GROMACS .gro file of C-alpha atoms in nm:
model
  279
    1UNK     CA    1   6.749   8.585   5.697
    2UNK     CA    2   6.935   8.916   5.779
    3UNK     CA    3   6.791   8.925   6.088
    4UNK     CA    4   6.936   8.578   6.182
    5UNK     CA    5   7.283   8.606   6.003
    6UNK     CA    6   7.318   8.939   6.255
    7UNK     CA    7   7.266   8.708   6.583
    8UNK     CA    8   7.521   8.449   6.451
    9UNK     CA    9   7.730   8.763   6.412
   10UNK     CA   10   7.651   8.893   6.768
   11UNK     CA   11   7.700   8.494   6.923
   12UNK     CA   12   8.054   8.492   6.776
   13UNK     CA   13   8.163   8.852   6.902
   14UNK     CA   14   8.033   8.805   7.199
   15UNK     CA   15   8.247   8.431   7.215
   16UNK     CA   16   7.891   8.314   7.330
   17UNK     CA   17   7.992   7.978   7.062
   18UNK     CA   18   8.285   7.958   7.289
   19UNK     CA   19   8.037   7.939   7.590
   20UNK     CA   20   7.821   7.668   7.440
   21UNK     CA   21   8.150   7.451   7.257
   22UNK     CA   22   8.274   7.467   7.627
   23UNK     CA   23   7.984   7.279   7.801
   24UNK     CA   24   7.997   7.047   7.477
   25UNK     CA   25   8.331   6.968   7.606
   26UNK     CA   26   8.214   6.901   7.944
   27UNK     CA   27   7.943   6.699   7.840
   28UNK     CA   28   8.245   6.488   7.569
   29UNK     CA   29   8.415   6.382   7.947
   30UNK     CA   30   8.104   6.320   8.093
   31UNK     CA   31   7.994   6.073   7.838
   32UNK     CA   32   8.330   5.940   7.841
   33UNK     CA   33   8.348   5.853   8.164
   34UNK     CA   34   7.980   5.738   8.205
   35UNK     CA   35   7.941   6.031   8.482
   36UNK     CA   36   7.630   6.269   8.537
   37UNK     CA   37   7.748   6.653   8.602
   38UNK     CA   38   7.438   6.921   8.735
   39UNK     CA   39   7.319   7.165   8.531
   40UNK     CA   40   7.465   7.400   8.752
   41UNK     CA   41   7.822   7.299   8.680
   42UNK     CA   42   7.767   7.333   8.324
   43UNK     CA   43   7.589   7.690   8.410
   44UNK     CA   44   7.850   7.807   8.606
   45UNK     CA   45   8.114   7.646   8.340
   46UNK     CA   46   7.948   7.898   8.097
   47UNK     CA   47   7.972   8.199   8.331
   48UNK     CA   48   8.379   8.137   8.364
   49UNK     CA   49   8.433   8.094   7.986
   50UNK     CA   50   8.231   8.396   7.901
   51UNK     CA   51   8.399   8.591   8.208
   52UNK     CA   52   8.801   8.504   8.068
   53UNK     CA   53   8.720   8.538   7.713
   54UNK     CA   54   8.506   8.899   7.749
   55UNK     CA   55   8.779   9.021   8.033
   56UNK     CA   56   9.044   8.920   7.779
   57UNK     CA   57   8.873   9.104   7.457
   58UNK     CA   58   8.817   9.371   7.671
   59UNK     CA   59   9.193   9.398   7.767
   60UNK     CA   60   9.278   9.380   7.408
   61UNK     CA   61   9.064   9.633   7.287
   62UNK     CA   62   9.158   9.908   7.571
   63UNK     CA   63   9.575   9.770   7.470
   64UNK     CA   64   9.541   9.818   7.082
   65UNK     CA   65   9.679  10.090   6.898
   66UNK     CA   66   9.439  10.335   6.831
   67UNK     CA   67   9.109  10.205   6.676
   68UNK     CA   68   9.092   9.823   6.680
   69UNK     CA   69   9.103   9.618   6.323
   70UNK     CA   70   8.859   9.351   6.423
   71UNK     CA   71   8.486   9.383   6.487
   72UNK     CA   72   8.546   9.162   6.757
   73UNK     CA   73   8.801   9.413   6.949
   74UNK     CA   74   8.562   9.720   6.818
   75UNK     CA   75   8.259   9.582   6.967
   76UNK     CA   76   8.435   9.552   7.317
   77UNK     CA   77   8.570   9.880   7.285
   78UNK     CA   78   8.284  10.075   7.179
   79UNK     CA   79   8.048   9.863   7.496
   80UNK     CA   80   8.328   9.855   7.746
   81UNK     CA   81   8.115   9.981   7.998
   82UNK     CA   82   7.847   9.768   7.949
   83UNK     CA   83   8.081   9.444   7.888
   84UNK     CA   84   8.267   9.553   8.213
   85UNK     CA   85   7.973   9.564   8.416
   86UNK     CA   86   7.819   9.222   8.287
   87UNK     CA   87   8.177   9.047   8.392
   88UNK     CA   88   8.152   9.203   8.706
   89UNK     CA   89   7.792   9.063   8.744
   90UNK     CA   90   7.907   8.719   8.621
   91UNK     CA   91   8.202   8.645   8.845
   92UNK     CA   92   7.977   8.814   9.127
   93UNK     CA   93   7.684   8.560   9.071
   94UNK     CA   94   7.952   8.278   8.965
   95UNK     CA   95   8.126   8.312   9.324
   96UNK     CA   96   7.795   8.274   9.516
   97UNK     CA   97   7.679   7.992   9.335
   98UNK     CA   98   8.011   7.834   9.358
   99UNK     CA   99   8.036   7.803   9.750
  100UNK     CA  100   7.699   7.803   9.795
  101UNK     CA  101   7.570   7.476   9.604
  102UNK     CA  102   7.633   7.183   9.768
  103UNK     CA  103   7.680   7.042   9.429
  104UNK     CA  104   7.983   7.238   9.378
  105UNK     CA  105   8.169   7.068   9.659
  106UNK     CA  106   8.339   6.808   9.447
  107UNK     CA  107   8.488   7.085   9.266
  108UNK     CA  108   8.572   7.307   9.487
  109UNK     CA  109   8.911   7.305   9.596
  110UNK     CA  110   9.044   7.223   9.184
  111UNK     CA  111   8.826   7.523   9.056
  112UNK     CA  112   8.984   7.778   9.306
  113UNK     CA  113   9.319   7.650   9.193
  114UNK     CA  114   9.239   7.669   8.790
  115UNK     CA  115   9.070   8.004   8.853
  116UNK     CA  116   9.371   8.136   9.061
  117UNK     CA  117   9.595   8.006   8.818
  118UNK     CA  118   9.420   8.128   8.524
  119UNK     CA  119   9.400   8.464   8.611
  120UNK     CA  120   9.767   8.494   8.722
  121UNK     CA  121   9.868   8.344   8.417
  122UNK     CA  122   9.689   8.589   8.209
  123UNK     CA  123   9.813   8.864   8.429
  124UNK     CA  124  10.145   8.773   8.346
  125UNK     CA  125  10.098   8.735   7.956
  126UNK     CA  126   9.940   9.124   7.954
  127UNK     CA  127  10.207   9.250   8.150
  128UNK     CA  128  10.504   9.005   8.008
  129UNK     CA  129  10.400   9.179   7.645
  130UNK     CA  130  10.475   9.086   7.297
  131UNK     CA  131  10.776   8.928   7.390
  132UNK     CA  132  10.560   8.611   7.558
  133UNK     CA  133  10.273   8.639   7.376
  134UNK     CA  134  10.350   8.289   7.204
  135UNK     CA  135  10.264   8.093   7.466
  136UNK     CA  136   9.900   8.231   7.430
  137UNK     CA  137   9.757   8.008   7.211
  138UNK     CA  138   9.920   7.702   7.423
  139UNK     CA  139   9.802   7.811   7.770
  140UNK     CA  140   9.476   7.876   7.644
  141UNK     CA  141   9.439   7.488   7.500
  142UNK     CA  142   9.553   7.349   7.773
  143UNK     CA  143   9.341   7.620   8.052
  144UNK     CA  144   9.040   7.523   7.824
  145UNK     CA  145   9.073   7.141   7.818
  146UNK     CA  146   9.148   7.172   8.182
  147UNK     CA  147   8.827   7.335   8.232
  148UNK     CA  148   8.615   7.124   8.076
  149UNK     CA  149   8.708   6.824   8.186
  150UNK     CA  150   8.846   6.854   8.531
  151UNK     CA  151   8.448   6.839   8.698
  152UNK     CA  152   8.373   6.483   8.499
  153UNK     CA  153   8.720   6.354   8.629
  154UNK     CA  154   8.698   6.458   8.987
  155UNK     CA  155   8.369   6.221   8.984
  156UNK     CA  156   8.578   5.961   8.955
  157UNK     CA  157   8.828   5.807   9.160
  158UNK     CA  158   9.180   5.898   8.979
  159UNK     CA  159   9.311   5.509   9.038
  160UNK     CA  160   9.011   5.394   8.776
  161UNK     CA  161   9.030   5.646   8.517
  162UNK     CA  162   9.186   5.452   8.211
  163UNK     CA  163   9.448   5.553   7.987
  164UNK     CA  164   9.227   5.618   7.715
  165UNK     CA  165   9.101   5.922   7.856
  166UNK     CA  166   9.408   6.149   7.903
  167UNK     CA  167   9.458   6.016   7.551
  168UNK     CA  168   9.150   6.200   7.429
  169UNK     CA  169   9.194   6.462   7.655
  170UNK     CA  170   9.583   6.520   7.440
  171UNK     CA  171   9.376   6.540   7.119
  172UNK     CA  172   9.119   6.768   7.250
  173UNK     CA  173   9.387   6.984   7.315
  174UNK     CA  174   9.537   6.959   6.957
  175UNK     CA  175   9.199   7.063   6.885
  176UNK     CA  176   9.176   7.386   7.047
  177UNK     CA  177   9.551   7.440   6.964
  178UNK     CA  178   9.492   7.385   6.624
  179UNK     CA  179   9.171   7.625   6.663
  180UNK     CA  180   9.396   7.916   6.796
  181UNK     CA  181   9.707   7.864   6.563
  182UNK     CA  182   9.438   7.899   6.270
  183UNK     CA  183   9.297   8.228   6.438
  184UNK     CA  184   9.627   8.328   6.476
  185UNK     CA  185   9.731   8.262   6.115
  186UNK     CA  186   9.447   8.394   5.944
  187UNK     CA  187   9.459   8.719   6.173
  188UNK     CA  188   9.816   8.793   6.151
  189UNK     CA  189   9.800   9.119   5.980
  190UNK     CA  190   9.530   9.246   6.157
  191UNK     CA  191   9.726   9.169   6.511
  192UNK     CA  192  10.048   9.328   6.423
  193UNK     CA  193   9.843   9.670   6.343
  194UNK     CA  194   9.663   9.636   6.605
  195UNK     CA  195  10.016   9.599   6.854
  196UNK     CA  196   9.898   9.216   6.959
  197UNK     CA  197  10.140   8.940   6.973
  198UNK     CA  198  10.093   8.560   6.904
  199UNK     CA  199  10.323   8.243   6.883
  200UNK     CA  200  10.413   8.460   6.549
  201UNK     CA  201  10.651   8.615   6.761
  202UNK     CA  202  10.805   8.293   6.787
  203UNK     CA  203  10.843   8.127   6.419
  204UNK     CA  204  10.755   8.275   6.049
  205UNK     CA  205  10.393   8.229   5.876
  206UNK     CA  206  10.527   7.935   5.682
  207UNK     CA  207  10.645   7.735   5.997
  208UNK     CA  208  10.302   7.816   6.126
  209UNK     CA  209  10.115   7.685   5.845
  210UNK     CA  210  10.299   7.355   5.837
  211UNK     CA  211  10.270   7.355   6.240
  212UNK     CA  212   9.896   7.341   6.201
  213UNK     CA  213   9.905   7.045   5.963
  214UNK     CA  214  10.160   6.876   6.197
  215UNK     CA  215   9.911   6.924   6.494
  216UNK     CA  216   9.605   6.846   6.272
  217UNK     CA  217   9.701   6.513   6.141
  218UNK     CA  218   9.863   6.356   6.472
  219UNK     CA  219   9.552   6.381   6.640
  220UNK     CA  220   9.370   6.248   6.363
  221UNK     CA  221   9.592   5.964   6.337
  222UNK     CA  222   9.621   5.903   6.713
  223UNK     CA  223   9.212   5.883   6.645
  224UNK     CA  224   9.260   5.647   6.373
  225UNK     CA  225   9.539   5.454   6.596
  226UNK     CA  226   9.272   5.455   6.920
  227UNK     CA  227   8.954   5.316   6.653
  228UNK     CA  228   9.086   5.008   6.576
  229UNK     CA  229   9.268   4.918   6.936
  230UNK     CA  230   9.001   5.065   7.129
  231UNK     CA  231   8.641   4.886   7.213
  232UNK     CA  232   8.363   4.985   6.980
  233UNK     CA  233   8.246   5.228   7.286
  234UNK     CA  234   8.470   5.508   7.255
  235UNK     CA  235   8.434   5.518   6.818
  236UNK     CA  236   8.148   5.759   6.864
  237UNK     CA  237   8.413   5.988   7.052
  238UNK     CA  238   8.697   5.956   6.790
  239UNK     CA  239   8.421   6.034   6.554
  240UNK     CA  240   8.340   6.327   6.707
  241UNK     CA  241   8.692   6.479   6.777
  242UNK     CA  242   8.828   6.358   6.445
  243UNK     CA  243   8.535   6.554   6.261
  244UNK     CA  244   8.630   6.859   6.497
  245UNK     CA  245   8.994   6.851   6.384
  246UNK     CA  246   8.940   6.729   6.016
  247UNK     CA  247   8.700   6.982   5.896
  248UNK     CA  248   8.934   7.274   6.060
  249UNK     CA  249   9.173   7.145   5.804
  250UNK     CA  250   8.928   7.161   5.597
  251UNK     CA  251   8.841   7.536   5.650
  252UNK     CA  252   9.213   7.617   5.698
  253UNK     CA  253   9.295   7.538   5.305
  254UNK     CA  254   8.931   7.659   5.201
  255UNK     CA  255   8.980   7.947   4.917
  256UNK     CA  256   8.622   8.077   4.916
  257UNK     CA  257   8.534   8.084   5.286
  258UNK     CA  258   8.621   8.471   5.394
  259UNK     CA  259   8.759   8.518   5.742
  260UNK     CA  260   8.483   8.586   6.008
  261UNK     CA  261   8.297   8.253   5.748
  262UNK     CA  262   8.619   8.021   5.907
  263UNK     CA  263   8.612   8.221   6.207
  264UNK     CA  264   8.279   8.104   6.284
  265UNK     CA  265   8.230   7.749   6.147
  266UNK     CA  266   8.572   7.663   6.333
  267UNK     CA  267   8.427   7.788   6.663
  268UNK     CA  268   8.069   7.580   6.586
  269UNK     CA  269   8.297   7.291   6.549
  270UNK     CA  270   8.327   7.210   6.928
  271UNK     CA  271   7.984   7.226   6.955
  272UNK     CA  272   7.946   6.886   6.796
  273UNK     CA  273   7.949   6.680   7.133
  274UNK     CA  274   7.627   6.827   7.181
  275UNK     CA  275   7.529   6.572   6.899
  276UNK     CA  276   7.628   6.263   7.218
  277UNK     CA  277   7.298   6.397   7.387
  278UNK     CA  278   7.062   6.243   7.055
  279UNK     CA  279   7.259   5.889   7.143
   0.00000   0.00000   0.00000
């Protein structure tokens, strides 16, 4: 039992939950819009999430002030090496599978932009400071949403994608928003030791707190709204994204769930697509 609570531990330092709750993303879109997406886009999918969210820990941890707080931020500073070399690996074997599958060609042209984009953008937020680190947790919604469901959309043509779809797209942002701000929240002290801004910057703890809720409950209730307008077809999706966002509220008021405990069960969270693959 030990032995298996210490590779849960390992899965969520390493953000490898992150990894998998990003292809369950993909695979939320692709169901959504009735499209099939190779195994290599999801692969490669997995490569770029681990690739921004390891380069970004590692950034962190070689930035904080003196030894890092989290075991997160200690883990990447104590392997940097090791970390650094595997990144370098990833985005090595990422780029050659990228323009070499013919599979990939679809995607192509968007993924350069997102990846050029993303990197620039997080460029910018390391070298912009404290003073922008606010728009953090937004960007990184929004870059993650992007990411998982720009391959399923550029199967279809743009003129037949229905409204419904950007609608859930919105709400699987709030998701991950709400998923950050929580993070955020819950590692506020640990951040300001460690010299790392977040939209904290921006407004007190309290306004944060009641910000989450705000977040939280409009995209439940644009779920709720969508369930009894919407065709019995996409209930299975509102399910999904309304258990996603209703048990982080859950595990945001929680008294006797410790920090890495909510840390961890809000990250397994967007694995629950995964569940669309029994259906």
């Amino acid at each position: 039992m030990e032995i298996f609570r210490k590779i849960l531990l390992y899965i969520n330092l390493l953000s490898l939950d992150v990894v998998f709750g990003a292809m369950a993303g993909m695979l939320f879109f692709s169901d959504l819009l009735e499209v099939n997406i190779a195994g290599s886009v999801y692969f490669l999918l997995g490569l770029a999430v681990w690739s921004i969210y390891t380069l970004d820990h590692l950034m962190d941890a070689r930035g904080a002030i003196g030894k890092p707080q989290s075991p997160r931020h200690q883990l990447h500073q104590k392997y940097h090496r090791v970390l650094s070399a595997l990144v370098i690996c990833c985005i090595l074997i990422g780029a050659f599978l990228f323009f070499r599958l013919t599979e990939m060609e679809f995607i192509r042209t968007l993924g350069i932009l997102l990846g050029v984009v993303t990197v620039f953008w997080m460029g910018f937020l390391k070298i912009a400071g404290p003073k922008y680190s606010w728009l953090k947790e937004i960007s990184t919604a929004l870059i993650y949403v992007l990411g998982i469901s720009f391959a399923p959309i550029a199967k279809v043509d743009f003129e037949l994608i229905d409204i419904s779809v950007y609608v859930f797209a919105f709400v699987y942002f709030l998701a991950a928003l709400v998923n950050l701000l929580m993070l955020s929240y819950q590692d506020a002290e640990v951040d300001q030791k460690d010299g790392f801004g977040s939209v904290l910057v921006l407004i007190p703890k309290t306004a944060l707190k009641n910000l989450i809720i705000v977040l939280g409950l409009t995209g439940i209730g644009v779920l709720v709204v969508f369930s009894a307008i919407l065709p019995s077809y996409y209930h299975i999706s509102s399910m999904i994204l309304g258990l996603i966002i209703g048990y982080h509220l859950i595990l945001f008021f929680s008294k006797n769930q410790s920090k890495d405990q909510i840390r961890r069960k809000s990250e397994a969270l967007f694995l629950l697509p995964f569940l669309l693959l029994l259906l």
